[in-house]
Amino acid sequence: MLRSLVGSEMCIRDSINAEYGGLPAGAMELQRLARGSATHARAEVWGRVSGLDVREVVSGGVYQTMVANTHQLSTECAGDIDRDVSRVQFEGGFDKTGLQRVLKAFCVWHPSVSYCQPLCFIGGFLLTQLGEPKAFYGLAQMHTSQCRGYWTRGMIGWKVDERILTDYIERQLPGVFNHITSMGIQPGMVFTPWLQTLFVSHLPASTVVRLWDCMLGSAVHFLHAVAIAAFRRKSTQLLETRGACEVIKLFSQPFDPDNLDQVLEEALALESSVKEYFLQARELVYPEVVEAARDLHESHYKSAFDYTEPPIDDNAQDLQEMAEHRRSVRHSRLSGKAKSSPPPSPRSGQVARSWHWPT
C-alpha cells in the first residue's frame, strides 16, 4: 500500500497522516514545531513531518544498494566529497567515514543530483541528528520536496529562489535594498551563504535544529521568512553602514541566537505571505532562469527534473541498466542534446516516480 503513495508530495504528506499520525502542514502545526522538538524525539518528529519515514519504508534498502555502487562516481566528484568532509566540523564531532558514504550514495542515487559544497554541511548536520542511514533518506526527501532543485547541476532551484527573495526584499524593504545596492552589494551576497547551507554554517546547532523543525514541517520558504526577519531586525543598523565590509560584518551572523524565539515569531507571521509569493513567482521566474542558462550554452539545466526516479530493486540487472542510463544522461548533457533516452521501465510491482518542478 505504501508503494502506491510514492509519486507526489501530497501523497507523501497524506501517507504521513494516515500511517504515522504525523502533523499536517498548517499554521497551528508550525506554531507547535516552533516551540522545538525534544532531543530524544527529534528523529521521530523530523521523520514524520518531512516524509522521511515514508521514503525510508518504501525505498526498500536502497541506501545499502547505493553505497555498494559508489564506484560509479567520477574521481573528481569523489575527491571533492573527501576533501570537503575532511575540512567540515560539527559540535561534538561526527563520523567522517559515515558522511562520505552518505554523500557518495546520494550522488549515485539520482541522475539529477550534482554535488556541491553546501551538501557537506547539510548531510553532516543530518548525520549528527539522525545517524546513518536516515541522513541519506533525509537528503533524498529534501531533494524531492523541501529543497527541490537546490542540488542539481547549475542549482536551478536555488537560483530561482534567490531571484524571488531578492525581489521580495526590494518590494518589502525598499530603503534597505536601495542603501546596500548603492554600495554595490546585492542582497544575495548576504543571504546566499545562510540559505545554501540552510543556516548550518552560520548558527549554533541548538539554533539550527529549531529552524529545521519548522522547515522540515513546511518547506525551505520558512527559512526564507527567517532571512527576511533577519534583514528587518537589522534594518536600522544596516542603514547606518557606509561600506561593503561593514555590511558583511553586520551579517556575519544572521541574528543573535539569544533572540531565536522572537525571530521564529516574526518568521511565523511572515510564513503564509512568503509561501504564497514564492509559489506564484516561481511560475514566472523558473522559465527565465532556464532561458538564461540556455543563453550560456547550458541548456542541459532545463532537464534537471525530466527524469523518472530509478525503480527500487536489488536485482543486479536493474542496477546495470540504471548505471547505463545514468551514463547516457550525463553524456547527453555534456553534448548539449535537448532530450535523453527514458530510463529502464520498472519491473512488475514497482512504481516509476516522476516529479517535475515547480509544481
XYZ file of C-alpha atoms in Angstrom:
359
model
C 0.000 0.000 0.000
C 2.841 2.356 0.855
C 4.460 1.926 -2.572
C 1.357 3.371 -4.202
C 1.855 6.553 -2.185
C 5.063 7.466 -3.999
C 4.762 9.942 -6.824
C 3.681 13.250 -5.397
C 4.420 15.426 -2.420
C 0.740 15.465 -1.477
C 0.579 11.690 -1.361
C 3.616 11.578 0.885
C 2.030 14.169 3.198
C -1.225 12.200 3.296
C 0.631 8.978 4.000
C 2.334 10.557 6.998
C -1.015 11.465 8.491
C -2.675 8.142 7.700
C 0.140 5.757 8.584
C 2.242 7.577 11.159
C -0.088 10.064 12.823
C 2.081 12.950 11.712
C 1.357 16.645 11.702
C -0.387 18.030 8.608
C 1.113 21.242 7.273
C -0.588 24.314 8.648
C -0.183 27.404 10.808
C -1.185 25.657 14.029
C 1.265 22.812 13.489
C 4.084 25.237 12.651
C 3.377 27.040 15.911
C 3.807 23.735 17.717
C 7.016 22.897 15.841
C 8.427 26.369 16.547
C 8.411 25.542 20.252
C 11.094 22.970 19.498
C 11.302 19.183 19.474
C 12.852 17.243 22.339
C 16.323 15.885 21.604
C 15.303 12.282 22.253
C 12.280 12.608 19.930
C 13.833 14.685 17.153
C 14.459 11.822 14.738
C 10.852 10.689 15.112
C 9.429 14.192 14.714
C 11.552 15.028 11.690
C 10.750 11.698 10.090
C 7.022 12.238 10.425
C 6.683 15.894 9.448
C 9.082 15.744 6.497
C 8.068 12.468 4.852
C 11.464 10.915 5.568
C 9.917 7.926 7.365
C 7.706 7.058 4.426
C 10.564 7.417 1.968
C 12.742 5.097 4.030
C 9.987 2.474 4.230
C 9.173 2.465 0.518
C 12.814 2.588 -0.564
C 13.424 -0.989 0.492
C 17.081 -0.689 1.444
C 18.144 1.493 -1.464
C 20.790 3.172 0.718
C 22.810 -0.016 1.040
C 22.457 -0.546 -2.704
C 23.735 2.955 -3.457
C 26.655 2.577 -1.047
C 27.639 -0.600 -2.886
C 27.609 1.317 -6.164
C 29.538 4.438 -5.193
C 32.282 3.277 -7.546
C 30.089 4.791 -10.297
C 31.055 8.277 -9.079
C 33.636 10.170 -11.059
C 37.066 10.518 -9.488
C 36.546 14.296 -9.407
C 33.251 14.096 -7.513
C 34.545 11.528 -5.026
C 37.649 13.657 -4.443
C 35.560 16.800 -3.837
C 33.475 14.951 -1.242
C 36.530 13.562 0.552
C 38.199 16.994 0.693
C 35.085 18.777 1.959
C 34.410 16.139 4.620
C 37.981 16.438 5.895
C 37.506 20.205 6.405
C 33.997 20.491 7.862
C 33.437 20.391 11.625
C 30.381 19.983 13.822
C 29.809 20.482 17.527
C 30.562 17.260 19.358
C 32.282 15.692 16.333
C 30.839 13.315 13.746
C 31.574 10.163 11.752
C 33.598 11.397 8.759
C 33.562 7.999 7.044
C 29.806 7.800 7.522
C 29.341 11.234 5.965
C 31.459 10.213 2.985
C 29.223 7.174 2.471
C 26.031 9.240 2.774
C 27.143 11.935 0.300
C 28.529 9.498 -2.260
C 25.423 7.304 -2.058
C 23.223 10.395 -2.503
C 25.137 11.480 -5.611
C 24.795 7.982 -7.104
C 21.118 7.735 -6.172
C 19.660 10.026 -8.827
C 20.995 11.464 -12.098
C 19.695 14.948 -11.296
C 21.955 15.257 -8.233
C 25.126 17.270 -8.672
C 27.455 17.516 -5.682
C 28.130 20.968 -4.245
C 29.857 22.054 -1.044
C 26.661 23.014 0.858
C 25.652 19.344 0.745
C 28.571 18.543 3.047
C 27.176 20.869 5.730
C 23.579 19.692 5.309
C 24.401 15.987 5.078
C 26.750 16.278 8.048
C 24.118 18.021 10.150
C 21.550 15.360 9.285
C 24.089 12.711 10.259
C 24.701 14.294 13.666
C 20.961 14.478 14.358
C 19.600 11.306 12.755
C 22.519 8.986 12.165
C 23.139 6.741 9.193
C 21.212 5.769 7.011
C 18.446 8.255 7.937
C 20.760 11.108 6.891
C 20.706 9.704 3.341
C 16.903 9.435 3.263
C 16.701 12.944 4.713
C 18.761 14.302 1.814
C 16.650 12.359 -0.672
C 13.414 13.678 0.815
C 14.657 17.276 0.923
C 15.893 16.989 -2.676
C 12.441 15.981 -3.920
C 10.366 18.095 -1.530
C 11.546 20.849 0.811
C 14.587 21.988 -1.216
C 13.659 20.830 -4.682
C 16.182 21.804 -7.310
C 18.812 23.154 -4.925
C 21.359 20.400 -5.573
C 21.052 19.829 -9.301
C 23.598 20.736 -11.953
C 23.547 24.524 -12.042
C 21.478 24.704 -8.819
C 18.473 25.901 -10.796
C 16.097 25.656 -7.842
C 18.358 27.832 -5.724
C 18.877 30.400 -8.496
C 15.113 30.740 -8.873
C 14.577 31.263 -5.149
C 17.489 33.701 -4.936
C 15.856 35.861 -7.618
C 12.499 35.748 -5.849
C 13.903 36.512 -2.395
C 15.861 39.464 -3.766
C 12.687 40.796 -5.392
C 10.731 40.298 -2.165
C 13.302 42.282 -0.163
C 13.254 45.052 -2.774
C 9.467 45.313 -2.504
C 9.118 44.956 1.272
C 12.303 46.739 2.414
C 12.982 49.313 -0.324
C 15.083 51.576 1.920
C 17.403 48.732 2.904
C 17.566 47.442 -0.661
C 18.428 50.834 -2.146
C 21.025 51.533 0.543
C 23.036 48.342 0.117
C 22.757 48.241 -3.683
C 24.074 51.809 -3.825
C 27.269 50.381 -2.284
C 27.425 47.660 -4.928
C 26.026 44.904 -2.700
C 23.156 42.689 -3.770
C 21.019 41.118 -1.014
C 22.017 37.705 -2.329
C 25.612 38.366 -1.296
C 24.327 38.475 2.288
C 21.705 35.708 2.440
C 23.197 33.185 -0.009
C 25.784 31.814 2.465
C 22.999 31.327 5.041
C 20.450 29.659 2.838
C 22.634 27.439 0.667
C 23.654 25.587 3.838
C 20.202 26.070 5.447
C 21.896 28.127 8.206
C 24.096 25.200 9.321
C 27.323 27.089 8.594
C 26.298 30.324 10.333
C 24.427 29.427 13.528
C 24.931 27.100 16.511
C 23.465 23.598 16.197
C 20.981 24.281 19.006
C 19.564 27.161 16.958
C 19.593 25.344 13.623
C 17.546 22.407 14.947
C 14.789 24.814 15.945
C 14.769 26.351 12.464
C 14.778 22.914 10.843
C 11.857 21.755 12.997
C 9.726 24.279 11.101
C 11.483 23.990 7.731
C 11.004 20.218 7.531
C 7.365 20.624 8.502
C 6.728 23.115 5.700
C 9.420 23.842 3.104
C 12.517 25.939 2.534
C 10.344 29.045 2.203
C 10.170 29.067 6.013
C 13.920 29.745 6.063
C 13.338 32.485 3.501
C 10.955 34.043 6.029
C 13.702 33.742 8.662
C 16.138 35.545 6.341
C 13.618 38.340 5.778
C 13.073 38.629 9.533
C 16.862 38.890 9.974
C 17.001 41.752 7.464
C 14.141 43.524 9.213
C 15.688 43.174 12.656
C 18.957 44.738 11.486
C 17.460 47.308 9.104
C 18.274 50.294 11.342
C 21.907 49.212 11.772
C 22.089 48.380 8.085
C 21.062 51.880 7.056
C 23.975 53.242 9.114
C 26.619 51.194 7.281
C 28.996 53.014 4.973
C 30.636 50.239 3.018
C 30.526 46.620 1.921
C 32.836 45.469 4.727
C 30.506 46.899 7.366
C 27.515 45.147 5.791
C 29.282 41.779 5.630
C 30.478 42.155 9.236
C 26.975 43.075 10.404
C 25.564 39.915 8.855
C 28.419 37.564 9.737
C 25.748 36.012 11.953
C 22.154 36.305 10.678
C 20.804 37.086 14.144
C 21.667 36.696 17.805
C 20.780 33.123 18.849
C 19.522 34.550 22.167
C 16.740 36.218 20.140
C 15.681 32.980 18.428
C 12.163 32.936 19.881
C 11.461 36.448 18.587
C 12.906 35.609 15.166
C 10.737 32.481 14.963
C 7.687 34.506 15.943
C 8.381 37.032 13.188
C 9.076 34.272 10.641
C 5.805 32.530 11.523
C 3.945 35.798 10.942
C 5.604 36.098 7.523
C 5.406 32.418 6.529
C 1.995 32.420 4.842
C 2.605 35.531 2.704
C 6.144 34.427 1.791
C 4.878 30.990 0.757
C 2.164 32.466 -1.451
C 4.601 34.946 -3.007
C 7.138 32.241 -3.810
C 4.588 29.831 -5.276
C 3.260 32.488 -7.630
C 6.662 33.908 -8.574
C 8.265 30.539 -9.299
C 5.966 30.011 -12.269
C 7.300 33.235 -13.800
C 10.933 33.145 -12.724
C 11.696 29.484 -13.461
C 11.454 29.839 -17.290
C 13.589 32.998 -17.161
C 16.359 31.254 -15.229
C 16.264 28.296 -17.609
C 16.420 30.663 -20.586
C 19.428 32.426 -19.086
C 21.122 29.047 -18.703
C 20.371 28.271 -22.339
C 21.895 31.577 -23.374
C 25.062 30.458 -21.590
C 25.056 27.231 -23.633
C 23.939 25.277 -20.581
C 20.545 24.136 -21.789
C 21.038 20.807 -20.049
C 19.961 22.605 -16.860
C 16.431 22.567 -18.213
C 16.188 18.804 -17.918
C 17.213 18.762 -14.268
C 13.836 17.294 -13.307
C 12.876 15.494 -16.508
C 13.825 12.069 -15.185
C 11.877 9.191 -13.773
C 13.228 8.209 -10.400
C 15.078 4.878 -10.546
C 12.948 1.892 -9.581
C 13.871 0.293 -6.288
C 15.209 -3.191 -6.930
C 18.251 -5.075 -5.709
C 18.380 -7.088 -8.922
C 21.833 -6.772 -10.498
C 20.364 -6.463 -13.998
C 18.297 -3.456 -12.891
C 21.359 -1.820 -11.364
C 23.321 -2.339 -14.548
C 20.511 -0.836 -16.627
C 20.293 2.174 -14.341
C 24.070 2.655 -14.459
C 23.961 2.633 -18.262
C 21.066 5.087 -18.205
C 22.952 7.489 -15.913
C 25.967 7.380 -18.219
C 23.784 8.153 -21.249
C 22.083 11.018 -19.376
C 25.393 12.598 -18.410
C 26.723 12.161 -21.933
C 23.644 13.852 -23.425
C 24.055 16.773 -21.003
C 27.657 17.305 -21.992
C 26.891 17.004 -25.697
C 24.048 19.546 -25.383
C 21.257 17.258 -26.542
C 17.832 18.502 -25.506
C 16.412 15.063 -24.812
C 17.794 11.884 -23.343
C 16.510 8.345 -23.591
C 13.953 7.307 -20.979
C 15.147 5.233 -18.043
C 14.547 1.485 -17.939
C 10.931 0.553 -17.314
C 10.148 -0.578 -13.774
C 9.502 -4.241 -13.283
C 6.220 -5.665 -12.108
C 5.169 -4.316 -8.715
C 7.411 -1.253 -8.918
C 6.327 2.352 -9.197
C 8.028 4.792 -11.572
C 8.088 8.111 -9.713
C 8.038 11.124 -11.995
C 8.330 14.595 -10.470
C 8.747 17.978 -12.037
C 9.475 21.375 -10.556
C 7.886 23.778 -9.981
C 4.513 22.246 -9.157
